Each structure stands twice: as C-alpha cells, then as structure tokens.
CSV table of C-alpha atoms in Angstrom, one decimal:
chain,number,residue,atom,x,y,z
A,1,MET,CA,-12.1,38.9,20.8
A,2,TRP,CA,-9.5,36.6,19.5
A,3,LEU,CA,-9.8,34.5,22.6
A,4,VAL,CA,-13.5,34.0,22.1
A,5,PHE,CA,-12.9,33.1,18.5
A,6,LEU,CA,-10.3,30.4,19.4
A,7,VAL,CA,-12.6,28.9,22.0
A,8,LEU,CA,-15.4,28.7,19.5
A,9,LEU,CA,-13.0,27.2,16.9
A,10,GLN,CA,-11.8,24.6,19.3
A,11,TYR,CA,-15.3,23.7,20.2
A,12,ALA,CA,-16.3,23.3,16.6
A,13,LEU,CA,-13.2,21.3,15.5
A,14,CYS,CA,-12.4,19.1,18.5
A,15,GLU,CA,-14.3,16.0,19.3
A,16,ASN,CA,-15.7,15.2,22.8
A,17,VAL,CA,-13.5,12.6,24.4
A,18,MET,CA,-14.1,10.5,27.5
A,19,GLU,CA,-10.9,8.9,28.8
A,20,LEU,CA,-11.4,5.6,30.6
A,21,ARG,CA,-8.1,4.4,32.2
A,22,MET,CA,-7.2,1.9,34.8
A,23,PRO,CA,-5.8,3.9,37.8
A,24,GLY,CA,-2.4,2.2,37.9
A,25,VAL,CA,-3.5,-1.3,38.9
A,26,THR,CA,-1.2,-4.2,39.8
A,27,ILE,CA,-1.4,-7.6,38.1
A,28,PRO,CA,-0.9,-10.1,40.8
A,29,HIS,CA,-1.5,-13.4,38.9
A,30,ASN,CA,-2.1,-14.8,35.4
A,31,ASP,CA,-5.5,-14.3,33.9
A,32,THR,CA,-6.5,-11.4,36.2
A,33,TYR,CA,-9.8,-9.8,35.3
A,34,TYR,CA,-10.3,-6.1,36.3
A,35,HIS,CA,-13.5,-4.1,36.1
A,36,MET,CA,-13.9,-0.3,36.3
A,37,GLN,CA,-17.2,1.5,36.4
A,38,THR,CA,-18.1,5.0,35.3
A,39,GLU,CA,-21.5,6.5,36.1
A,40,LEU,CA,-23.1,8.6,33.4
A,41,THR,CA,-24.8,11.8,34.4
A,42,SER,CA,-26.2,12.8,30.9
A,43,THR,CA,-27.0,11.1,27.6
A,44,ILE,CA,-24.2,11.0,25.0
A,45,TYR,CA,-23.8,9.3,21.6
A,46,ILE,CA,-20.6,7.3,21.1
A,47,THR,CA,-19.1,7.7,17.6
A,48,GLY,CA,-15.7,6.1,18.0
A,49,TYR,CA,-13.2,4.3,20.1
A,50,ARG,CA,-9.4,4.8,20.5
A,51,PRO,CA,-7.7,2.0,22.4
A,52,GLU,CA,-4.8,2.7,24.7
A,53,ALA,CA,-3.4,-0.8,25.4
A,54,HIS,CA,-0.8,-3.3,24.3
A,55,SER,CA,-1.4,-7.0,23.7
A,56,GLY,CA,1.9,-7.9,25.5
A,57,VAL,CA,0.1,-6.9,28.7
A,58,VAL,CA,-3.7,-6.9,28.0
A,59,HIS,CA,-5.3,-10.0,26.5
A,60,HIS,CA,-8.6,-8.2,25.7
A,61,MET,CA,-10.8,-5.3,26.7
A,62,LEU,CA,-14.6,-5.2,26.7
A,63,LEU,CA,-16.8,-2.2,27.3
A,64,TYR,CA,-20.3,-2.9,28.8
A,65,GLY,CA,-23.3,-0.8,29.2
A,66,CYS,CA,-25.2,-1.5,32.5
A,67,ARG,CA,-28.5,-0.4,33.9
A,68,SER,CA,-27.2,-1.0,37.4
A,69,VAL,CA,-24.1,-2.2,39.1
A,70,LYS,CA,-23.4,-3.8,42.5
A,71,ALA,CA,-22.8,-1.4,45.3
A,72,ARG,CA,-19.0,-1.4,46.1
A,73,ASP,CA,-16.6,0.7,48.1
A,74,THR,CA,-14.4,1.1,45.0
A,75,LYS,CA,-15.0,1.8,41.3
A,76,VAL,CA,-12.3,-0.8,40.4
A,77,TRP,CA,-12.5,-4.5,41.4
A,78,ILE,CA,-11.0,-7.8,40.4
A,79,GLY,CA,-13.3,-10.6,39.1
A,80,GLY,CA,-17.0,-10.7,39.6
A,81,ALA,CA,-19.7,-9.6,37.2
A,82,ALA,CA,-19.8,-6.4,35.3
A,83,CYS,CA,-23.4,-5.6,35.8
A,84,GLU,CA,-26.2,-6.6,38.2
A,85,GLU,CA,-28.4,-7.5,35.1
A,86,GLU,CA,-27.4,-8.8,31.8
A,87,PRO,CA,-24.7,-6.5,30.3
A,88,LYS,CA,-24.9,-4.9,26.9
A,89,ILE,CA,-21.7,-5.2,24.9
A,90,LEU,CA,-20.7,-1.9,23.4
A,91,TRP,CA,-17.2,-2.5,22.2
A,92,SER,CA,-14.3,-5.0,22.3
A,93,TRP,CA,-10.6,-5.1,21.6
A,94,ALA,CA,-7.7,-7.5,21.4
A,95,VAL,CA,-4.3,-8.2,19.7
A,96,ASP,CA,-3.5,-4.6,19.1
A,97,ALA,CA,-6.6,-3.8,17.1
A,98,PRO,CA,-6.7,-0.2,15.7
A,99,GLU,CA,-9.2,2.6,16.4
A,100,PHE,CA,-12.8,2.3,15.2
A,101,ASP,CA,-15.3,4.9,14.0
A,102,MET,CA,-19.0,4.6,13.4
A,103,PRO,CA,-20.5,5.3,10.0
A,104,ALA,CA,-22.1,8.7,9.4
A,105,ASN,CA,-25.4,9.3,11.3
A,106,VAL,CA,-24.8,6.2,13.5
A,107,SER,CA,-23.9,6.1,17.2
A,108,MET,CA,-24.3,4.2,20.5
A,109,GLU,CA,-26.6,6.0,22.9
A,110,VAL,CA,-25.6,5.7,26.6
A,111,GLY,CA,-26.5,7.6,29.7
A,112,ASN,CA,-30.3,6.9,29.3
A,113,THR,CA,-32.5,4.8,31.5
A,114,ASP,CA,-31.2,1.5,29.9
A,115,ILE,CA,-27.4,2.3,30.2
A,116,LYS,CA,-26.6,4.4,33.3
A,117,TYR,CA,-23.1,3.0,33.8
A,118,LEU,CA,-20.1,2.1,31.6
A,119,VAL,CA,-18.0,-0.8,32.9
A,120,MET,CA,-14.7,-1.5,31.3
A,121,GLU,CA,-13.3,-5.0,31.6
A,122,LEU,CA,-9.6,-5.8,31.1
A,123,HIS,CA,-8.2,-9.3,31.0
A,124,TYR,CA,-4.5,-9.4,31.8
A,125,LYS,CA,-2.9,-12.5,30.5
A,126,LEU,CA,0.3,-12.7,32.6
A,127,ALA,CA,1.3,-11.5,36.1
A,128,GLN,CA,3.6,-8.5,36.3
A,129,PRO,CA,6.2,-7.3,38.9
A,130,GLU,CA,4.8,-5.6,42.0
A,131,ASP,CA,6.2,-2.2,40.9
A,132,TYR,CA,4.3,-2.4,37.6
A,133,LYS,CA,1.2,-0.1,37.5
A,134,ASP,CA,-1.1,-0.4,34.5
A,135,THR,CA,-3.1,2.4,33.0
A,136,SER,CA,-4.6,0.8,30.0
A,137,GLY,CA,-8.0,1.8,28.7
A,138,VAL,CA,-9.9,3.5,25.9
A,139,ASP,CA,-10.7,7.0,24.7
A,140,ILE,CA,-14.4,7.2,23.8
A,141,LEU,CA,-15.4,9.8,21.1
A,142,TYR,CA,-18.9,11.0,21.5
A,143,SER,CA,-21.4,13.6,20.5
A,144,THR,CA,-24.3,15.3,22.4
A,145,ASP,CA,-26.5,15.3,19.3
A,146,LYS,CA,-28.8,12.3,18.7
A,147,THR,CA,-28.2,10.4,15.4
A,148,LYS,CA,-30.9,8.8,13.2
A,149,TYR,CA,-29.5,5.2,13.8
A,150,GLN,CA,-28.3,3.4,16.9
A,151,ALA,CA,-25.5,0.8,16.8
A,152,GLY,CA,-25.5,-2.5,18.7
A,153,ILE,CA,-23.7,-5.8,18.8
A,154,TYR,CA,-25.0,-9.2,18.1
A,155,LEU,CA,-22.7,-11.9,19.6
A,156,PHE,CA,-22.1,-15.5,18.7
A,157,MET,CA,-20.5,-17.1,21.8
A,158,ALA,CA,-19.8,-20.8,22.6
A,159,GLU,CA,-20.4,-21.3,26.3
A,160,ASP,CA,-18.8,-24.8,26.4
A,161,GLY,CA,-17.0,-27.3,24.2
A,162,SER,CA,-13.9,-29.4,24.0
A,163,PHE,CA,-11.3,-30.3,21.3
A,164,PRO,CA,-9.1,-33.4,21.3
A,165,PRO,CA,-5.3,-32.9,20.8
A,166,LYS,CA,-3.3,-33.7,17.7
A,167,LYS,CA,-6.2,-32.8,15.3
A,168,LYS,CA,-5.7,-30.6,12.3
A,169,ASP,CA,-9.2,-29.8,11.3
A,170,ILE,CA,-11.9,-29.4,14.0
A,171,HIS,CA,-14.8,-27.0,14.1
A,172,LEU,CA,-17.5,-25.8,16.4
A,173,ASP,CA,-20.8,-24.5,15.0
A,174,LEU,CA,-23.3,-22.0,16.4
A,175,SER,CA,-26.8,-21.5,14.8
A,176,CYS,CA,-29.8,-19.4,15.6
A,177,ASN,CA,-33.0,-18.2,14.0
A,178,TYR,CA,-33.2,-14.4,13.9
A,179,THR,CA,-36.6,-13.1,15.1
A,180,SER,CA,-36.0,-9.4,16.0
A,181,PRO,CA,-36.6,-6.4,13.8
A,182,GLU,CA,-34.4,-5.9,10.7
A,183,MET,CA,-30.8,-5.0,11.5
A,184,ASN,CA,-28.1,-3.8,9.2
A,185,VAL,CA,-24.8,-5.4,9.8
A,186,PHE,CA,-21.8,-3.2,8.8
A,187,ALA,CA,-18.8,-4.7,10.7
A,188,TYR,CA,-17.7,-7.9,12.4
A,189,ARG,CA,-14.9,-9.0,14.8
A,190,THR,CA,-13.6,-12.5,15.6
A,191,HIS,CA,-12.1,-13.6,18.9
A,192,ALA,CA,-10.5,-16.9,20.0
A,193,HIS,CA,-7.2,-18.0,21.7
A,194,ASN,CA,-4.3,-20.2,20.7
A,195,TYR,CA,-5.6,-22.9,18.5
A,196,ALA,CA,-8.3,-21.2,16.4
A,197,LYS,CA,-7.3,-20.6,12.7
A,198,LEU,CA,-10.5,-19.2,11.2
A,199,ILE,CA,-13.9,-17.9,12.3
A,200,SER,CA,-16.7,-17.3,9.8
A,201,GLY,CA,-20.2,-16.0,9.9
A,202,TYR,CA,-23.1,-16.8,7.5
A,203,MET,CA,-26.7,-15.7,6.9
A,204,VAL,CA,-29.4,-17.6,5.1
A,205,HIS,CA,-32.3,-15.6,3.6
A,206,ASN,CA,-34.9,-17.5,1.5
A,207,SER,CA,-32.5,-20.5,1.2
A,208,THR,CA,-29.7,-18.2,-0.2
A,209,TRP,CA,-26.5,-18.3,1.7
A,210,SER,CA,-24.4,-15.1,2.2
A,211,VAL,CA,-21.0,-14.8,3.9
A,212,ILE,CA,-21.1,-12.1,6.6
A,213,GLY,CA,-17.3,-12.3,7.2
A,214,SER,CA,-14.4,-14.6,7.7
A,215,ARG,CA,-11.1,-13.8,9.5
A,216,ASP,CA,-8.1,-15.4,11.2
A,217,PRO,CA,-8.5,-14.5,14.9
A,218,ARG,CA,-4.7,-14.6,15.3
A,219,LYS,CA,-4.6,-11.3,13.4
A,220,ALA,CA,-5.4,-8.0,15.0
A,221,GLU,CA,-8.8,-8.4,16.5
A,222,MET,CA,-10.4,-5.4,15.0
A,223,PHE,CA,-13.9,-4.6,13.9
A,224,VAL,CA,-13.7,-5.1,10.1
A,225,ARG,CA,-16.0,-2.8,8.1
A,226,MET,CA,-17.8,-4.7,5.4
A,227,GLU,CA,-17.8,-3.7,1.8
A,228,SER,CA,-21.6,-3.5,1.8
A,229,VAL,CA,-24.2,-3.4,4.6
A,230,LEU,CA,-26.0,-6.7,5.1
A,231,ALA,CA,-29.7,-6.6,6.0
A,232,VAL,CA,-30.7,-9.3,8.4
A,233,LYS,CA,-34.5,-9.8,8.5
A,234,PRO,CA,-36.9,-11.7,10.8
A,235,GLY,CA,-36.9,-15.3,9.8
A,236,ASP,CA,-33.3,-15.3,8.5
A,237,LYS,CA,-30.9,-17.9,9.9
A,238,LEU,CA,-27.5,-16.9,11.3
A,239,TYR,CA,-24.5,-19.2,11.6
A,240,ALA,CA,-21.0,-19.0,13.0
A,241,ARG,CA,-18.2,-21.6,12.5
A,242,CYS,CA,-14.9,-21.6,14.5
A,243,GLU,CA,-12.1,-23.8,13.1
A,244,TYR,CA,-9.2,-25.1,15.2
A,245,ASP,CA,-5.9,-26.9,14.8
A,246,THR,CA,-4.8,-28.7,17.9
A,247,THR,CA,-1.8,-30.5,16.5
A,248,ARG,CA,0.4,-28.6,18.9
A,249,ALA,CA,-1.7,-29.5,21.9
A,250,ASN,CA,-0.8,-32.4,24.3
A,251,LYS,CA,-4.2,-32.5,26.1
A,252,THR,CA,-7.9,-31.8,25.4
A,253,ILE,CA,-8.6,-28.1,25.0
A,254,VAL,CA,-11.8,-26.7,26.4
A,255,ILE,CA,-13.8,-23.5,26.1
A,256,GLY,CA,-13.0,-21.3,29.0
A,257,ASN,CA,-11.9,-17.9,30.3
A,258,THR,CA,-8.2,-18.3,30.7
A,259,HIS,CA,-5.7,-17.6,27.9
A,260,LEU,CA,-4.8,-21.4,27.9
A,261,ASP,CA,-8.4,-22.3,27.2
A,262,GLU,CA,-10.2,-21.6,23.9
A,263,MET,CA,-13.1,-19.4,22.9
A,264,CYS,CA,-15.4,-19.1,19.9
A,265,ASN,CA,-16.7,-15.5,19.6
A,266,LEU,CA,-18.0,-13.6,16.6
A,267,TYR,CA,-19.2,-10.1,17.0
A,268,LEU,CA,-21.6,-8.5,14.5
A,269,MET,CA,-22.0,-4.7,14.7
A,270,TYR,CA,-25.2,-3.4,13.3
A,271,TYR,CA,-27.3,-0.3,13.1
A,272,ILE,CA,-31.1,0.1,13.4
A,273,ASP,CA,-33.6,2.9,13.9
A,274,SER,CA,-33.1,4.4,17.3
A,275,GLU,CA,-36.6,3.5,18.6
A,276,LYS,CA,-36.0,-0.2,17.8
A,277,ILE,CA,-32.6,-0.7,19.4
A,278,ASN,CA,-33.8,-2.2,22.6
A,279,SER,CA,-36.0,-4.8,20.8
A,280,VAL,CA,-33.0,-6.6,19.1
A,281,GLU,CA,-31.8,-9.9,20.6
A,282,SER,CA,-28.1,-9.7,21.4
A,283,MET,CA,-26.7,-13.2,21.6
A,284,CYS,CA,-26.6,-16.6,20.0
A,285,THR,CA,-25.1,-19.5,22.1
A,286,ASN,CA,-26.9,-22.4,20.5
A,287,LYS,CA,-24.5,-25.1,19.4
A,288,GLN,CA,-25.8,-26.9,16.3
A,289,GLN,CA,-23.8,-28.3,13.4
A,290,PHE,CA,-24.7,-27.1,9.9
A,291,THR,CA,-23.5,-27.9,6.3
A,292,ILE,CA,-22.4,-25.1,4.0
A,293,PRO,CA,-23.7,-25.8,0.4
A,294,GLN,CA,-20.8,-26.1,-2.0
A,295,GLU,CA,-20.9,-24.8,-5.6
A,296,LYS,CA,-20.1,-27.4,-8.2
A,297,ALA,CA,-16.5,-26.9,-9.0
A,298,PRO,CA,-15.1,-27.0,-12.5
A,299,TRP,CA,-13.7,-30.4,-13.6
A,300,TYR,CA,-10.1,-29.1,-13.5
A,301,LYS,CA,-10.3,-27.7,-10.0
A,302,TYR,CA,-9.6,-31.1,-8.4
A,303,TYR,CA,-6.3,-31.4,-10.3
A,304,LEU,CA,-5.3,-27.8,-9.3
A,305,SER,CA,-5.7,-28.6,-5.6
A,306,ASN,CA,-4.6,-31.3,-3.2
A,307,GLY,CA,-1.0,-31.4,-4.6
A,308,HIS,CA,-2.0,-32.4,-8.1
A,309,THR,CA,-0.9,-29.2,-9.9
A,310,MET,CA,2.2,-30.7,-11.4
A,311,VAL,CA,0.3,-33.7,-12.6
A,312,PHE,CA,-2.2,-31.5,-14.3
A,313,LEU,CA,0.4,-29.5,-16.1
A,314,LEU,CA,2.3,-32.6,-17.3
A,315,VAL,CA,-0.9,-34.1,-18.7
A,316,CYS,CA,-1.6,-30.8,-20.5
A,317,VAL,CA,1.9,-30.8,-22.1
A,318,LEU,CA,1.5,-34.5,-23.1
A,319,VAL,CA,-1.8,-33.8,-24.7
A,320,ILE,CA,-0.4,-30.9,-26.7
A,321,LEU,CA,2.7,-32.9,-27.9
A,322,VAL,CA,0.5,-35.8,-29.1
A,323,CYS,CA,-2.5,-34.0,-30.4
A,324,CYS,CA,-0.8,-31.3,-32.5
A,325,PRO,CA,1.2,-33.7,-34.8
A,326,LEU,CA,-1.8,-36.0,-35.0
A,327,ALA,CA,-4.1,-33.2,-36.0
A,328,TYR,CA,-1.6,-32.1,-38.7
A,329,CYS,CA,-1.3,-35.6,-40.1
A,330,CYS,CA,-5.1,-36.0,-40.3
A,331,LYS,CA,-5.5,-32.7,-42.0
A,332,SER,CA,-2.9,-33.6,-44.6
A,333,TYR,CA,-4.6,-37.0,-45.3
A,334,PHE,CA,-8.2,-35.9,-45.4
A,335,CYS,CA,-7.7,-32.4,-46.8
A,336,PRO,CA,-5.0,-32.6,-49.6
A,337,ARG,CA,-3.9,-29.3,-51.1
A,338,ARG,CA,-5.6,-28.3,-54.3
A,339,SER,CA,-4.4,-26.2,-57.1
A,340,TYR,CA,-5.7,-22.7,-57.7
A,341,TYR,CA,-5.8,-23.2,-61.5
A,342,LYS,CA,-9.2,-23.7,-62.9
A,343,ARG,CA,-10.3,-24.8,-66.4
A,344,PRO,CA,-12.7,-22.1,-67.6
A,345,ASN,CA,-16.0,-22.3,-69.5
A,346,ASP,CA,-16.3,-26.1,-69.3
A,347,GLY,CA,-19.6,-26.3,-67.6
A,348,PHE,CA,-17.8,-27.5,-64.5
A,349,GLU,CA,-14.8,-26.7,-62.5
A,350,LYS,CA,-11.8,-29.1,-62.7
A,351,LEU,CA,-9.0,-28.7,-60.4
A,352,PHE,CA,-5.5,-30.0,-61.0
A,353,THR,CA,-4.1,-31.9,-58.1
A,354,PRO,CA,-0.6,-30.7,-57.6
A,355,ASP,CA,2.2,-33.1,-57.0
A,356,GLU,CA,5.7,-32.1,-57.7
A,357,ASP,CA,4.9,-30.9,-61.2
A,358,ASP,CA,3.3,-27.6,-60.4
A,359,GLU,CA,5.1,-26.0,-63.3
A,360,GLU,CA,3.4,-28.5,-65.7
A,361,ASP,CA,0.1,-27.6,-64.2
A,362,GLU,CA,0.8,-24.0,-64.9
A,363,ILE,CA,1.8,-24.6,-68.5
A,364,LEU,CA,-1.3,-26.8,-69.1
A,365,TYR,CA,-3.5,-24.1,-67.6
A,366,LYS,CA,-2.0,-21.4,-69.8
A,367,SER,CA,-2.5,-23.6,-72.9
A,368,TYR,CA,-6.1,-24.3,-72.0
A,369,LYS,CA,-6.7,-20.6,-71.4
A,370,HIS,CA,-5.1,-19.7,-74.7
A,371,SER,CA,-7.3,-22.2,-76.6
A,372,TYR,CA,-10.4,-20.4,-75.3
C-alpha cells in the first residue's frame, strides 16, 4: 500500500526529464562542431531546459527540431547540417546561461509530424587533450499534456558582414516586415563573439517605436524574460542592431562560424495559439540600416554628458553667487521697508518711512492716536 502511494506521489511531484548528453566525445581541434540526434516516438510538450555545460569548454549549444535527418551510421557526427530540411530552433545556450522555464500554459510541441527528431549542436571553442571525454548537454523538462499556447523562436541573424579594425563605434542593422499571425514575445537572447558590446531589438507599430530588449552579449547569454509581453502584429516592422568595438583588433573582423569571427544574433521567444505555430516566419536576415528616432533632450542634458558635468556645476555655482546678492540689492532699492504705524481716520493711509528714528515714529504715532 505504502509503495503504491510513494509511486503515485513521485509521479505527481516529479517532472518528466529527457537527458541529452554527448557520449564522451573528444575535441580534436578548435571550433569543432558536434551534432547528436534523438528520434522521438511520441508527442511531448517541452516546458523547460536545464543546461549541463561550461563555457570554458563549450562555446554554445543549439537544440533543433527536424522533420527528417540524413541517414548515418551513428547518431553523433562532426560538422555537416543538423537537418535535411530547414531546422527549427527550439533553444540556445552560451556563456554559462542559467536554466529556463516556459510561462504557464506554454510549451514547445515536438514528436509530431513536423518535428520527429531533436538534434543537439555543440560548438567546442578549443581543442582538448586526447584523454578528455566530453558529456555536455541539456536536460529537457516536458509534459505529456497539451498546452493552450505553443512557443517558438524568431531569429535575427546576419549572414555576412565585416568590420574594420581600430574602430570604437560600429554597428550592423537587420530589418524585416512582419507578415505572419500575431505573436506574443515574452523573452529574448543575444549572441555574438569577442567584439560586440550591445545587441538591441525594436518593434514599430503604427509609427510608434518600442524596445523589445537590449543586452550586452558578453554577459551570460540567457533568455531574458521581459517585464511585459509584447504583441507583434502583421504589418509591424522588426529591427535589430548589433554594436561593436574593434579597437583591440589588428585586422578586419568578419561574420563567421569560428570563435575568432563575429556574429550578430538576436533570438525572440514568443507564444501563439497552437494551431498557428507553423504559420509564423522564423528568421530575419535582411541587412538594412535604420535610424532610431530620438526624443528631444532637456537643455541641460548636453552639459551633463560628454564630460561637461563639472562645467555645468561650476556655472550653477557662479550663477547662485552672483544672482543672490544682486536680487537682494534690487529688492532693497525698489522695495524699501515701510513702517507698520498708520495714521487713523484721516481719509487715507499715511505710512511713516522708517530711517534710524523708529522710536520717533512710534512717539508720533502714539501722539496722533491720543489726539483722536
């Protein structure tokens, strides 16, 4: 009886977990790309990811959903494509990013006719000794119950580009018109290599600009949950900007796949009604420069930036030192102090102007008052 109860309790409390691990692979050279496929025999609904990797060894991980894969003698291979057809990105990781969970009633459906295989891609940055065996991977949390919403990823990715050395401020822009059904963006992730300093995403709806997210890609490359869900509708425009600093570079830097090249990637994670998930476009690769409208800054903002803070403060102090005495002098000249003593019942009010004889004024006032 107690055994049955414990089994039921474990079933109710424990999450379903699928462990994807590299089977102790060697890393023979720098920038080695490994793929590992897993065939799905039933439909499951992914609700979270728990990475098991370290950035000292693994540069990045990607999890793809594939309709079909190339027939191979092994489930693990180096290089090559992940899927026979265009892969569907399900998840990504880099720079020791933490675990990630979906919002309530949101999941990624896999194991259906569109995604029959999971393919995990690991990019190893540096070669390791021959006796090193790597078992990095990810634990996938899932449910067998269908959720109301399905999650997907919309990717900004620069396919090419170059950046001259010794430049502090360079940027690469991506721009696309969104034409798919409305999607609700709830998280974003940035990815680049050595010279990127900021990646930002924007949406324009009815000429109104909104910031999707902005993050330094040198930090942990996690999916950042947004404070509020952003609805992207058909006809909206989506933009991404990657900013670089190549002052440390001695040669032109290009967009490429090695860790010495650069990248410009911005991942948007969204949810949508389950029946519409397959009709959402998944990628923007169109390079097109854009201008972000700037709000009119207050007049003092210029002096508080660009190294003018001290000048601004000195001017403020000088104005105070000059204007306060000047204002006091003007007040004394134009507004002389009047006496409070009035001559009563005279048909008009006559004020004594005090000098240094205030006592005489008081005596006169009392005599006038006594006479009345």
